[in-house]
Amino acid sequence: MLLSGDDPLAAYSGLFEGAFGDGKGWSRTVRKTVPFILTGLSVAVAFKVSLFNIGASGQFVMGTIFAVAVGINFEGLPMVLHLPLALVAGIVGGMIWGAIPGILKVYTGAHEVIVTIMLNYVAALFGGWTVYAGGTQDQTPGPLWDPTAGPISETPDVLASAQIPWLFAPPYRVHYGVFVAVAVAVFIWWLIFKTPLGFEMRTVGQNMRAASYAGIRVNFTIILTMAIAGGLAGLAGAIETLGLNHKFAPEFGGAVGFDGITVALLGQTHPFGVLLAAFMFGALDGGAAKMQFESGVPADIIQIIQALVLAFVAAPLMIRMIFHLPQRSQGDAASSVSQST
């Protein structure tokens, strides 16, 4: 900022004020934190099995599409049934999209990084097709397109019975999905660290060959883990749609899935660490516009800050995961020293 002639103090003051300065600032921060929590958890869960899920973006979009498909139908269904059904549909959509790279990795050896990246584009194109408006009479519109939207490619608003109620109504626009996201983080912590399945996941992540010798179903664990990771990203898309946007349009999806990678790495792939990292990223995004207005520093500087966070804080963990390098603790080092002496 100094090199470009801007005032860093004014910029960070505006950033803080935009994120926490008043009720609207807090609401923006909390609202933006929710998808970061779930997409961060999506990437973190895959890391526990030494898998790098780059596909949270596509899984987010698929969860959105599935949730909207349920949300705009079943008129007359009470909220107590319709809303959970739409949320479950979003989870299922993400799980399907997450399981595909897991299945391909197990049965063909395809690397999950390549497959998930490619599936992001497939999901984006599929989402665009579902709301395609149709340019001429001989072109069939997409199955979810809203005929009243004219040339705009979007779905109708989901029915009121499928919308997540407001915790704080507009202009604050904070919905009860924030509690769902926090509850899911606690559930993932319990699943990973307190259940036999979580033990199997962590064992497979440490050494797949040793886990296989121990009788753990390695292939099943890989597929299930990727499905769970996809379901978390799909739930993020469902909550964003049912709680905030109330419709799907191609421009609504995707980017938050890539931010989830940084959130997971910054949180050291621990569910509670992901919560804190997601809140930090929510504050950065929530205060960016105010920062630009107060100091003239472009809001794009936030992306630079996030990239620096990834480079200086999270990159060592990413390198260990990609190259399967062991993480030695001080106790392990002391033990090896004592054995050598």
C-alpha positions as YAML, in Angstrom:
chain: A
units: angstrom
residues:
- id: 1
  name: MET
  ca: [0.00, 0.00, 0.00]
- id: 2
  name: LEU
  ca: [2.86, 2.36, 0.81]
- id: 3
  name: LEU
  ca: [4.55, 1.63, -2.50]
- id: 4
  name: SER
  ca: [1.35, 2.53, -4.34]
- id: 5
  name: GLY
  ca: [0.99, 5.79, -2.40]
- id: 6
  name: ASP
  ca: [-1.86, 4.71, -0.11]
- id: 7
  name: ASP
  ca: [-2.22, 4.98, 3.65]
- id: 8
  name: PRO
  ca: [-2.16, 1.49, 5.25]
- id: 9
  name: LEU
  ca: [-3.52, 2.81, 8.55]
- id: 10
  name: ALA
  ca: [-6.55, 4.34, 6.84]
- id: 11
  name: ALA
  ca: [-7.05, 1.15, 4.83]
- id: 12
  name: TYR
  ca: [-6.98, -1.18, 7.82]
- id: 13
  name: SER
  ca: [-9.07, 1.21, 9.85]
- id: 14
  name: GLY
  ca: [-11.71, 1.16, 7.11]
- id: 15
  name: LEU
  ca: [-11.44, -2.63, 6.89]
- id: 16
  name: PHE
  ca: [-12.06, -3.03, 10.62]
- id: 17
  name: GLU
  ca: [-14.91, -0.53, 10.59]
- id: 18
  name: GLY
  ca: [-16.53, -2.27, 7.62]
- id: 19
  name: ALA
  ca: [-16.31, -5.66, 9.32]
- id: 20
  name: PHE
  ca: [-17.13, -4.74, 12.94]
- id: 21
  name: GLY
  ca: [-18.03, -1.05, 13.05]
- id: 22
  name: ASP
  ca: [-21.79, -1.45, 13.37]
- id: 23
  name: GLY
  ca: [-24.62, -3.95, 13.15]
- id: 24
  name: LYS
  ca: [-24.50, -4.09, 9.37]
- id: 25
  name: GLY
  ca: [-20.76, -4.71, 9.48]
- id: 26
  name: TRP
  ca: [-21.13, -7.58, 11.91]
- id: 27
  name: SER
  ca: [-23.98, -9.03, 9.86]
- id: 28
  name: ARG
  ca: [-21.85, -8.94, 6.69]
- id: 29
  name: THR
  ca: [-19.00, -10.68, 8.46]
- id: 30
  name: VAL
  ca: [-21.20, -13.39, 9.93]
- id: 31
  name: ARG
  ca: [-23.08, -13.86, 6.66]
- id: 32
  name: LYS
  ca: [-19.88, -14.30, 4.67]
- id: 33
  name: THR
  ca: [-18.37, -16.61, 7.30]
- id: 34
  name: VAL
  ca: [-21.01, -19.32, 6.82]
- id: 35
  name: PRO
  ca: [-19.94, -20.63, 3.37]
- id: 36
  name: PHE
  ca: [-16.27, -20.35, 4.35]
- id: 37
  name: ILE
  ca: [-16.90, -22.67, 7.31]
- id: 38
  name: LEU
  ca: [-18.50, -25.40, 5.23]
- id: 39
  name: THR
  ca: [-16.20, -25.25, 2.21]
- id: 40
  name: GLY
  ca: [-13.22, -25.10, 4.55]
- id: 41
  name: LEU
  ca: [-14.50, -28.20, 6.32]
- id: 42
  name: SER
  ca: [-14.94, -29.86, 2.94]
- id: 43
  name: VAL
  ca: [-11.27, -29.41, 2.11]
- id: 44
  name: ALA
  ca: [-10.17, -30.26, 5.67]
- id: 45
  name: VAL
  ca: [-12.02, -33.58, 5.74]
- id: 46
  name: ALA
  ca: [-10.39, -34.68, 2.50]
- id: 47
  name: PHE
  ca: [-6.98, -33.73, 3.90]
- id: 48
  name: LYS
  ca: [-7.48, -36.20, 6.75]
- id: 49
  name: VAL
  ca: [-7.19, -38.97, 4.15]
- id: 50
  name: SER
  ca: [-4.33, -37.17, 2.37]
- id: 51
  name: LEU
  ca: [-6.64, -36.16, -0.46]
- id: 52
  name: PHE
  ca: [-6.61, -32.66, -1.94]
- id: 53
  name: ASN
  ca: [-10.18, -31.66, -2.74]
- id: 54
  name: ILE
  ca: [-9.95, -28.81, -5.26]
- id: 55
  name: GLY
  ca: [-13.56, -29.48, -6.25]
- id: 56
  name: ALA
  ca: [-15.44, -27.65, -3.50]
- id: 57
  name: SER
  ca: [-16.39, -25.03, -6.07]
- id: 58
  name: GLY
  ca: [-18.19, -27.52, -8.30]
- id: 59
  name: GLN
  ca: [-19.68, -29.34, -5.32]
- id: 60
  name: PHE
  ca: [-21.00, -26.01, -4.05]
- id: 61
  name: VAL
  ca: [-22.72, -25.41, -7.40]
- id: 62
  name: MET
  ca: [-24.21, -28.90, -7.52]
- id: 63
  name: GLY
  ca: [-25.53, -28.55, -3.98]
- id: 64
  name: THR
  ca: [-27.11, -25.25, -4.98]
- id: 65
  name: ILE
  ca: [-28.81, -26.77, -8.03]
- id: 66
  name: PHE
  ca: [-30.18, -29.76, -6.13]
- id: 67
  name: ALA
  ca: [-31.45, -27.57, -3.29]
- id: 68
  name: VAL
  ca: [-33.14, -25.14, -5.71]
- id: 69
  name: ALA
  ca: [-34.73, -28.00, -7.65]
- id: 70
  name: VAL
  ca: [-36.46, -29.10, -4.44]
- id: 71
  name: GLY
  ca: [-37.05, -25.57, -3.18]
- id: 72
  name: ILE
  ca: [-39.04, -24.39, -6.22]
- id: 73
  name: ASN
  ca: [-41.24, -27.50, -6.22]
- id: 74
  name: PHE
  ca: [-43.48, -29.29, -3.72]
- id: 75
  name: GLU
  ca: [-45.76, -26.32, -3.13]
- id: 76
  name: GLY
  ca: [-47.96, -26.83, -0.09]
- id: 77
  name: LEU
  ca: [-45.39, -28.89, 1.78]
- id: 78
  name: PRO
  ca: [-44.92, -27.52, 5.31]
- id: 79
  name: MET
  ca: [-41.61, -25.87, 6.18]
- id: 80
  name: VAL
  ca: [-40.80, -28.53, 8.74]
- id: 81
  name: LEU
  ca: [-40.55, -30.99, 5.85]
- id: 82
  name: HIS
  ca: [-39.73, -28.81, 2.85]
- id: 83
  name: LEU
  ca: [-36.70, -26.97, 4.27]
- id: 84
  name: PRO
  ca: [-34.90, -30.11, 5.59]
- id: 85
  name: LEU
  ca: [-35.67, -31.86, 2.31]
- id: 86
  name: ALA
  ca: [-34.08, -29.04, 0.32]
- id: 87
  name: LEU
  ca: [-31.01, -29.01, 2.59]
- id: 88
  name: VAL
  ca: [-30.63, -32.78, 2.28]
- id: 89
  name: ALA
  ca: [-30.95, -32.45, -1.49]
- id: 90
  name: GLY
  ca: [-28.05, -29.99, -1.46]
- id: 91
  name: ILE
  ca: [-25.96, -32.41, 0.58]
- id: 92
  name: VAL
  ca: [-26.79, -35.27, -1.80]
- id: 93
  name: GLY
  ca: [-25.87, -33.18, -4.84]
- id: 94
  name: GLY
  ca: [-22.49, -32.34, -3.34]
- id: 95
  name: MET
  ca: [-21.91, -35.93, -2.20]
- id: 96
  name: ILE
  ca: [-22.52, -37.26, -5.70]
- id: 97
  name: TRP
  ca: [-20.07, -34.75, -7.16]
- id: 98
  name: GLY
  ca: [-17.52, -35.50, -4.43]
- id: 99
  name: ALA
  ca: [-17.81, -39.28, -4.72]
- id: 100
  name: ILE
  ca: [-16.99, -39.27, -8.45]
- id: 101
  name: PRO
  ca: [-13.29, -38.36, -8.02]
- id: 102
  name: GLY
  ca: [-13.08, -40.78, -5.10]
- id: 103
  name: ILE
  ca: [-14.41, -43.63, -7.24]
- id: 104
  name: LEU
  ca: [-12.13, -42.73, -10.13]
- id: 105
  name: LYS
  ca: [-9.11, -42.59, -7.83]
- id: 106
  name: VAL
  ca: [-9.87, -45.99, -6.33]
- id: 107
  name: TYR
  ca: [-10.68, -47.86, -9.53]
- id: 108
  name: THR
  ca: [-8.56, -46.08, -12.15]
- id: 109
  name: GLY
  ca: [-5.81, -44.34, -10.18]
- id: 110
  name: ALA
  ca: [-6.89, -40.92, -11.47]
- id: 111
  name: HIS
  ca: [-5.50, -38.15, -9.29]
- id: 112
  name: GLU
  ca: [-8.21, -36.37, -7.31]
- id: 113
  name: VAL
  ca: [-6.66, -32.93, -7.93]
- id: 114
  name: ILE
  ca: [-7.00, -33.24, -11.71]
- id: 115
  name: VAL
  ca: [-10.46, -34.81, -11.58]
- id: 116
  name: THR
  ca: [-11.91, -32.30, -9.12]
- id: 117
  name: ILE
  ca: [-10.57, -29.37, -11.11]
- id: 118
  name: MET
  ca: [-12.19, -30.72, -14.28]
- id: 119
  name: LEU
  ca: [-15.46, -31.41, -12.48]
- id: 120
  name: ASN
  ca: [-15.58, -27.77, -11.39]
- id: 121
  name: TYR
  ca: [-15.99, -26.76, -15.02]
- id: 122
  name: VAL
  ca: [-18.50, -29.51, -15.69]
- id: 123
  name: ALA
  ca: [-20.60, -28.36, -12.71]
- id: 124
  name: ALA
  ca: [-20.44, -24.72, -13.84]
- id: 125
  name: LEU
  ca: [-21.55, -25.63, -17.36]
- id: 126
  name: PHE
  ca: [-24.27, -27.93, -16.05]
- id: 127
  name: GLY
  ca: [-25.54, -25.18, -13.77]
- id: 128
  name: GLY
  ca: [-25.64, -22.76, -16.69]
- id: 129
  name: TRP
  ca: [-27.59, -25.29, -18.75]
- id: 130
  name: THR
  ca: [-30.24, -25.77, -16.05]
- id: 131
  name: VAL
  ca: [-31.15, -22.07, -16.19]
- id: 132
  name: TYR
  ca: [-30.46, -21.44, -19.88]
- id: 133
  name: ALA
  ca: [-33.01, -18.90, -21.10]
- id: 134
  name: GLY
  ca: [-33.02, -20.02, -24.74]
- id: 135
  name: GLY
  ca: [-31.96, -17.49, -27.33]
- id: 136
  name: THR
  ca: [-34.38, -18.46, -30.11]
- id: 137
  name: GLN
  ca: [-37.64, -20.32, -30.46]
- id: 138
  name: ASP
  ca: [-35.97, -23.58, -31.51]
- id: 139
  name: GLN
  ca: [-33.71, -23.64, -28.43]
- id: 140
  name: THR
  ca: [-35.11, -25.40, -25.39]
- id: 141
  name: PRO
  ca: [-34.71, -23.49, -22.12]
- id: 142
  name: GLY
  ca: [-33.12, -25.17, -19.14]
- id: 143
  name: PRO
  ca: [-35.33, -27.21, -16.82]
- id: 144
  name: LEU
  ca: [-34.97, -24.79, -13.90]
- id: 145
  name: TRP
  ca: [-35.21, -21.52, -15.87]
- id: 146
  name: ASP
  ca: [-37.75, -18.96, -14.68]
- id: 147
  name: PRO
  ca: [-39.98, -18.02, -17.66]
- id: 148
  name: THR
  ca: [-40.87, -14.71, -16.01]
- id: 149
  name: ALA
  ca: [-37.17, -13.69, -15.98]
- id: 150
  name: GLY
  ca: [-37.11, -13.00, -19.71]
- id: 151
  name: PRO
  ca: [-33.60, -13.32, -21.16]
- id: 152
  name: ILE
  ca: [-32.03, -13.59, -17.69]
- id: 153
  name: SER
  ca: [-30.68, -17.05, -16.83]
- id: 154
  name: GLU
  ca: [-31.92, -17.78, -13.33]
- id: 155
  name: THR
  ca: [-34.39, -19.92, -11.42]
- id: 156
  name: PRO
  ca: [-37.56, -18.74, -9.72]
- id: 157
  name: ASP
  ca: [-37.31, -17.88, -6.05]
- id: 158
  name: VAL
  ca: [-37.54, -20.93, -3.84]
- id: 159
  name: LEU
  ca: [-40.86, -21.26, -2.07]
- id: 160
  name: ALA
  ca: [-41.20, -19.61, 1.33]
- id: 161
  name: SER
  ca: [-41.49, -23.03, 2.95]
- id: 162
  name: ALA
  ca: [-37.96, -23.87, 1.73]
- id: 163
  name: GLN
  ca: [-36.32, -20.61, 2.81]
- id: 164
  name: ILE
  ca: [-34.12, -20.52, 5.91]
- id: 165
  name: PRO
  ca: [-35.73, -18.03, 8.33]
- id: 166
  name: TRP
  ca: [-33.99, -14.79, 9.18]
- id: 167
  name: LEU
  ca: [-32.16, -14.55, 12.48]
- id: 168
  name: PHE
  ca: [-31.90, -10.81, 11.85]
- id: 169
  name: ALA
  ca: [-34.17, -9.57, 9.08]
- id: 170
  name: PRO
  ca: [-33.08, -7.15, 6.33]
- id: 171
  name: PRO
  ca: [-31.18, -4.88, 6.21]
- id: 172
  name: TYR
  ca: [-28.99, -7.18, 8.35]
- id: 173
  name: ARG
  ca: [-29.86, -10.37, 6.46]
- id: 174
  name: VAL
  ca: [-28.43, -12.94, 8.85]
- id: 175
  name: HIS
  ca: [-30.20, -16.29, 8.71]
- id: 176
  name: TYR
  ca: [-30.25, -19.33, 10.98]
- id: 177
  name: GLY
  ca: [-27.86, -21.12, 8.66]
- id: 178
  name: VAL
  ca: [-25.01, -19.76, 10.76]
- id: 179
  name: PHE
  ca: [-26.03, -22.16, 13.56]
- id: 180
  name: VAL
  ca: [-26.20, -25.02, 11.09]
- id: 181
  name: ALA
  ca: [-22.64, -24.30, 9.94]
- id: 182
  name: VAL
  ca: [-21.27, -24.17, 13.51]
- id: 183
  name: ALA
  ca: [-23.16, -27.36, 14.44]
- id: 184
  name: VAL
  ca: [-21.72, -29.12, 11.40]
- id: 185
  name: ALA
  ca: [-18.20, -28.08, 12.44]
- id: 186
  name: VAL
  ca: [-18.76, -29.63, 15.87]
- id: 187
  name: PHE
  ca: [-20.19, -32.75, 14.25]
- id: 188
  name: ILE
  ca: [-17.16, -33.10, 11.94]
- id: 189
  name: TRP
  ca: [-14.83, -32.74, 14.94]
- id: 190
  name: TRP
  ca: [-16.73, -35.53, 16.70]
- id: 191
  name: LEU
  ca: [-16.73, -37.68, 13.56]
- id: 192
  name: ILE
  ca: [-13.00, -37.36, 12.94]
- id: 193
  name: PHE
  ca: [-11.68, -37.60, 16.48]
- id: 194
  name: LYS
  ca: [-14.29, -39.56, 18.43]
- id: 195
  name: THR
  ca: [-15.61, -42.28, 16.11]
- id: 196
  name: PRO
  ca: [-14.17, -45.48, 14.59]
- id: 197
  name: LEU
  ca: [-14.78, -44.06, 11.11]
- id: 198
  name: GLY
  ca: [-12.75, -40.98, 11.97]
- id: 199
  name: PHE
  ca: [-9.94, -43.20, 13.25]
- id: 200
  name: GLU
  ca: [-9.99, -45.13, 9.98]
- id: 201
  name: MET
  ca: [-9.89, -41.89, 8.00]
- id: 202
  name: ARG
  ca: [-6.90, -40.59, 9.93]
- id: 203
  name: THR
  ca: [-5.13, -43.96, 9.68]
- id: 204
  name: VAL
  ca: [-5.61, -44.11, 5.93]
- id: 205
  name: GLY
  ca: [-4.30, -40.56, 5.70]
- id: 206
  name: GLN
  ca: [-1.15, -41.48, 7.62]
- id: 207
  name: ASN
  ca: [-0.31, -44.67, 5.73]
- id: 208
  name: MET
  ca: [-2.68, -46.36, 3.28]
- id: 209
  name: ARG
  ca: [-0.63, -49.56, 3.08]
- id: 210
  name: ALA
  ca: [-0.44, -49.98, 6.84]
- id: 211
  name: ALA
  ca: [-4.16, -49.25, 7.12]
- id: 212
  name: SER
  ca: [-4.89, -51.96, 4.57]
- id: 213
  name: TYR
  ca: [-2.76, -54.48, 6.49]
- id: 214
  name: ALA
  ca: [-4.71, -53.52, 9.63]
- id: 215
  name: GLY
  ca: [-7.96, -54.52, 7.96]
- id: 216
  name: ILE
  ca: [-9.27, -51.03, 7.22]
- id: 217
  name: ARG
  ca: [-11.31, -50.74, 4.03]
- id: 218
  name: VAL
  ca: [-9.05, -48.21, 2.35]
- id: 219
  name: ASN
  ca: [-10.98, -47.90, -0.93]
- id: 220
  name: PHE
  ca: [-14.31, -47.52, 0.86]
- id: 221
  name: THR
  ca: [-12.83, -44.92, 3.21]
- id: 222
  name: ILE
  ca: [-11.46, -42.87, 0.31]
- id: 223
  name: ILE
  ca: [-14.77, -42.84, -1.54]
- id: 224
  name: LEU
  ca: [-16.79, -42.11, 1.60]
- id: 225
  name: THR
  ca: [-14.45, -39.30, 2.65]
- id: 226
  name: MET
  ca: [-14.68, -37.61, -0.72]
- id: 227
  name: ALA
  ca: [-18.47, -37.99, -0.61]
- id: 228
  name: ILE
  ca: [-18.57, -36.38, 2.85]
- id: 229
  name: ALA
  ca: [-16.31, -33.57, 1.64]
- id: 230
  name: GLY
  ca: [-18.60, -33.01, -1.33]
- id: 231
  name: GLY
  ca: [-21.66, -33.07, 0.90]
- id: 232
  name: LEU
  ca: [-20.22, -30.30, 3.08]
- id: 233
  name: ALA
  ca: [-19.56, -28.08, 0.07]
- id: 234
  name: GLY
  ca: [-23.01, -28.94, -1.28]
- id: 235
  name: LEU
  ca: [-24.56, -27.93, 2.03]
- id: 236
  name: ALA
  ca: [-22.72, -24.60, 1.75]
- id: 237
  name: GLY
  ca: [-24.38, -24.00, -1.61]
- id: 238
  name: ALA
  ca: [-27.77, -25.04, -0.27]
- id: 239
  name: ILE
  ca: [-27.56, -22.71, 2.73]
- id: 240
  name: GLU
  ca: [-26.41, -19.77, 0.61]
- id: 241
  name: THR
  ca: [-29.34, -20.33, -1.74]
- id: 242
  name: LEU
  ca: [-32.09, -21.12, 0.73]
- id: 243
  name: GLY
  ca: [-30.96, -18.54, 3.27]
- id: 244
  name: LEU
  ca: [-29.65, -15.62, 1.25]
- id: 245
  name: ASN
  ca: [-30.05, -15.63, -2.54]
- id: 246
  name: HIS
  ca: [-33.33, -17.61, -2.69]
- id: 247
  name: LYS
  ca: [-32.56, -18.50, -6.32]
- id: 248
  name: PHE
  ca: [-29.78, -19.82, -8.49]
- id: 249
  name: ALA
  ca: [-27.98, -17.95, -11.25]
- id: 250
  name: PRO
  ca: [-24.63, -18.97, -12.74]
- id: 251
  name: GLU
  ca: [-22.84, -15.98, -11.23]
- id: 252
  name: PHE
  ca: [-23.83, -17.03, -7.69]
- id: 253
  name: GLY
  ca: [-21.66, -20.12, -7.56]
- id: 254
  name: GLY
  ca: [-18.19, -21.25, -7.20]
- id: 255
  name: ALA
  ca: [-15.55, -18.81, -6.01]
- id: 256
  name: VAL
  ca: [-16.09, -19.48, -2.33]
- id: 257
  name: GLY
  ca: [-15.06, -23.10, -2.93]
- id: 258
  name: PHE
  ca: [-11.52, -22.06, -3.81]
- id: 259
  name: ASP
  ca: [-11.35, -19.81, -0.74]
- id: 260
  name: GLY
  ca: [-12.24, -22.88, 1.31]
- id: 261
  name: ILE
  ca: [-8.81, -24.33, 0.44]
- id: 262
  name: THR
  ca: [-7.05, -21.42, 2.12]
- id: 263
  name: VAL
  ca: [-9.45, -21.51, 5.07]
- id: 264
  name: ALA
  ca: [-8.77, -25.21, 5.63]
- id: 265
  name: LEU
  ca: [-5.01, -24.79, 5.41]
- id: 266
  name: LEU
  ca: [-4.99, -21.74, 7.66]
- id: 267
  name: GLY
  ca: [-7.09, -23.67, 10.18]
- id: 268
  name: GLN
  ca: [-4.55, -26.50, 10.07]
- id: 269
  name: THR
  ca: [-7.38, -28.78, 8.80]
- id: 270
  name: HIS
  ca: [-8.86, -28.92, 12.31]
- id: 271
  name: PRO
  ca: [-12.63, -28.22, 12.43]
- id: 272
  name: PHE
  ca: [-12.31, -25.62, 15.16]
- id: 273
  name: GLY
  ca: [-9.34, -24.04, 13.42]
- id: 274
  name: VAL
  ca: [-11.49, -23.84, 10.30]
- id: 275
  name: LEU
  ca: [-14.13, -21.94, 12.30]
- id: 276
  name: LEU
  ca: [-11.60, -19.29, 13.32]
- id: 277
  name: ALA
  ca: [-10.05, -19.05, 9.86]
- id: 278
  name: ALA
  ca: [-13.49, -18.76, 8.26]
- id: 279
  name: PHE
  ca: [-14.39, -15.91, 10.60]
- id: 280
  name: MET
  ca: [-11.17, -14.11, 9.67]
- id: 281
  name: PHE
  ca: [-11.90, -14.48, 5.96]
- id: 282
  name: GLY
  ca: [-15.49, -13.40, 6.52]
- id: 283
  name: ALA
  ca: [-14.23, -10.24, 8.20]
- id: 284
  name: LEU
  ca: [-11.80, -9.54, 5.34]
- id: 285
  name: ASP
  ca: [-14.54, -9.91, 2.75]
- id: 286
  name: GLY
  ca: [-17.07, -8.05, 4.88]
- id: 287
  name: GLY
  ca: [-14.86, -5.01, 5.38]
- id: 288
  name: ALA
  ca: [-13.34, -4.79, 1.90]
- id: 289
  name: ALA
  ca: [-15.92, -2.40, 0.43]
- id: 290
  name: LYS
  ca: [-15.70, 0.00, 3.38]
- id: 291
  name: MET
  ca: [-11.92, -0.08, 3.18]
- id: 292
  name: GLN
  ca: [-12.02, 0.97, -0.47]
- id: 293
  name: PHE
  ca: [-14.55, 3.72, 0.24]
- id: 294
  name: GLU
  ca: [-12.62, 5.16, 3.20]
- id: 295
  name: SER
  ca: [-9.05, 4.93, 1.88]
- id: 296
  name: GLY
  ca: [-9.27, 4.47, -1.88]
- id: 297
  name: VAL
  ca: [-7.35, 1.19, -1.64]
- id: 298
  name: PRO
  ca: [-8.94, -1.26, -4.11]
- id: 299
  name: ALA
  ca: [-10.88, -4.09, -2.48]
- id: 300
  name: ASP
  ca: [-8.79, -6.50, -4.57]
- id: 301
  name: ILE
  ca: [-6.01, -6.02, -2.01]
- id: 302
  name: ILE
  ca: [-7.96, -8.50, 0.14]
- id: 303
  name: GLN
  ca: [-7.15, -11.23, -2.36]
- id: 304
  name: ILE
  ca: [-3.48, -10.34, -2.07]
- id: 305
  name: ILE
  ca: [-3.72, -10.56, 1.72]
- id: 306
  name: GLN
  ca: [-5.40, -13.96, 1.45]
- id: 307
  name: ALA
  ca: [-2.71, -15.15, -0.94]
- id: 308
  name: LEU
  ca: [0.00, -14.01, 1.47]
- id: 309
  name: VAL
  ca: [-1.76, -15.84, 4.29]
- id: 310
  name: LEU
  ca: [-1.74, -18.99, 2.18]
- id: 311
  name: ALA
  ca: [1.91, -18.56, 1.20]
- id: 312
  name: PHE
  ca: [3.37, -17.78, 4.63]
- id: 313
  name: VAL
  ca: [1.12, -19.69, 7.01]
- id: 314
  name: ALA
  ca: [-0.54, -22.57, 5.22]
- id: 315
  name: ALA
  ca: [1.88, -23.55, 2.45]
- id: 316
  name: PRO
  ca: [4.08, -25.86, 4.60]
- id: 317
  name: LEU
  ca: [1.06, -27.99, 5.47]
- id: 318
  name: MET
  ca: [0.00, -28.08, 1.82]
- id: 319
  name: ILE
  ca: [3.46, -29.24, 0.75]
- id: 320
  name: ARG
  ca: [3.42, -32.03, 3.35]
- id: 321
  name: MET
  ca: [0.01, -33.18, 2.13]
- id: 322
  name: ILE
  ca: [0.88, -33.13, -1.56]
- id: 323
  name: PHE
  ca: [4.19, -34.96, -1.20]
- id: 324
  name: HIS
  ca: [3.07, -37.16, 1.73]
- id: 325
  name: LEU
  ca: [5.85, -35.92, 3.97]
- id: 326
  name: PRO
  ca: [5.62, -36.95, 7.64]
- id: 327
  name: GLN
  ca: [4.92, -34.31, 10.26]
- id: 328
  name: ARG
  ca: [7.40, -34.91, 13.05]
- id: 329
  name: SER
  ca: [6.54, -33.76, 16.52]
- id: 330
  name: GLN
  ca: [9.06, -32.76, 19.16]
- id: 331
  name: GLY
  ca: [8.38, -36.04, 20.93]
- id: 332
  name: ASP
  ca: [9.17, -38.05, 17.82]
- id: 333
  name: ALA
  ca: [12.39, -36.10, 17.29]
- id: 334
  name: ALA
  ca: [13.47, -36.64, 20.90]
- id: 335
  name: SER
  ca: [12.71, -40.34, 20.63]
- id: 336
  name: SER
  ca: [14.76, -40.74, 17.45]
- id: 337
  name: VAL
  ca: [17.68, -38.85, 19.01]
- id: 338
  name: SER
  ca: [17.63, -41.05, 22.11]
- id: 339
  name: GLN
  ca: [17.54, -44.21, 19.97]
- id: 340
  name: SER
  ca: [20.47, -43.05, 17.87]
- id: 341
  name: THR
  ca: [22.53, -42.31, 20.96]
...
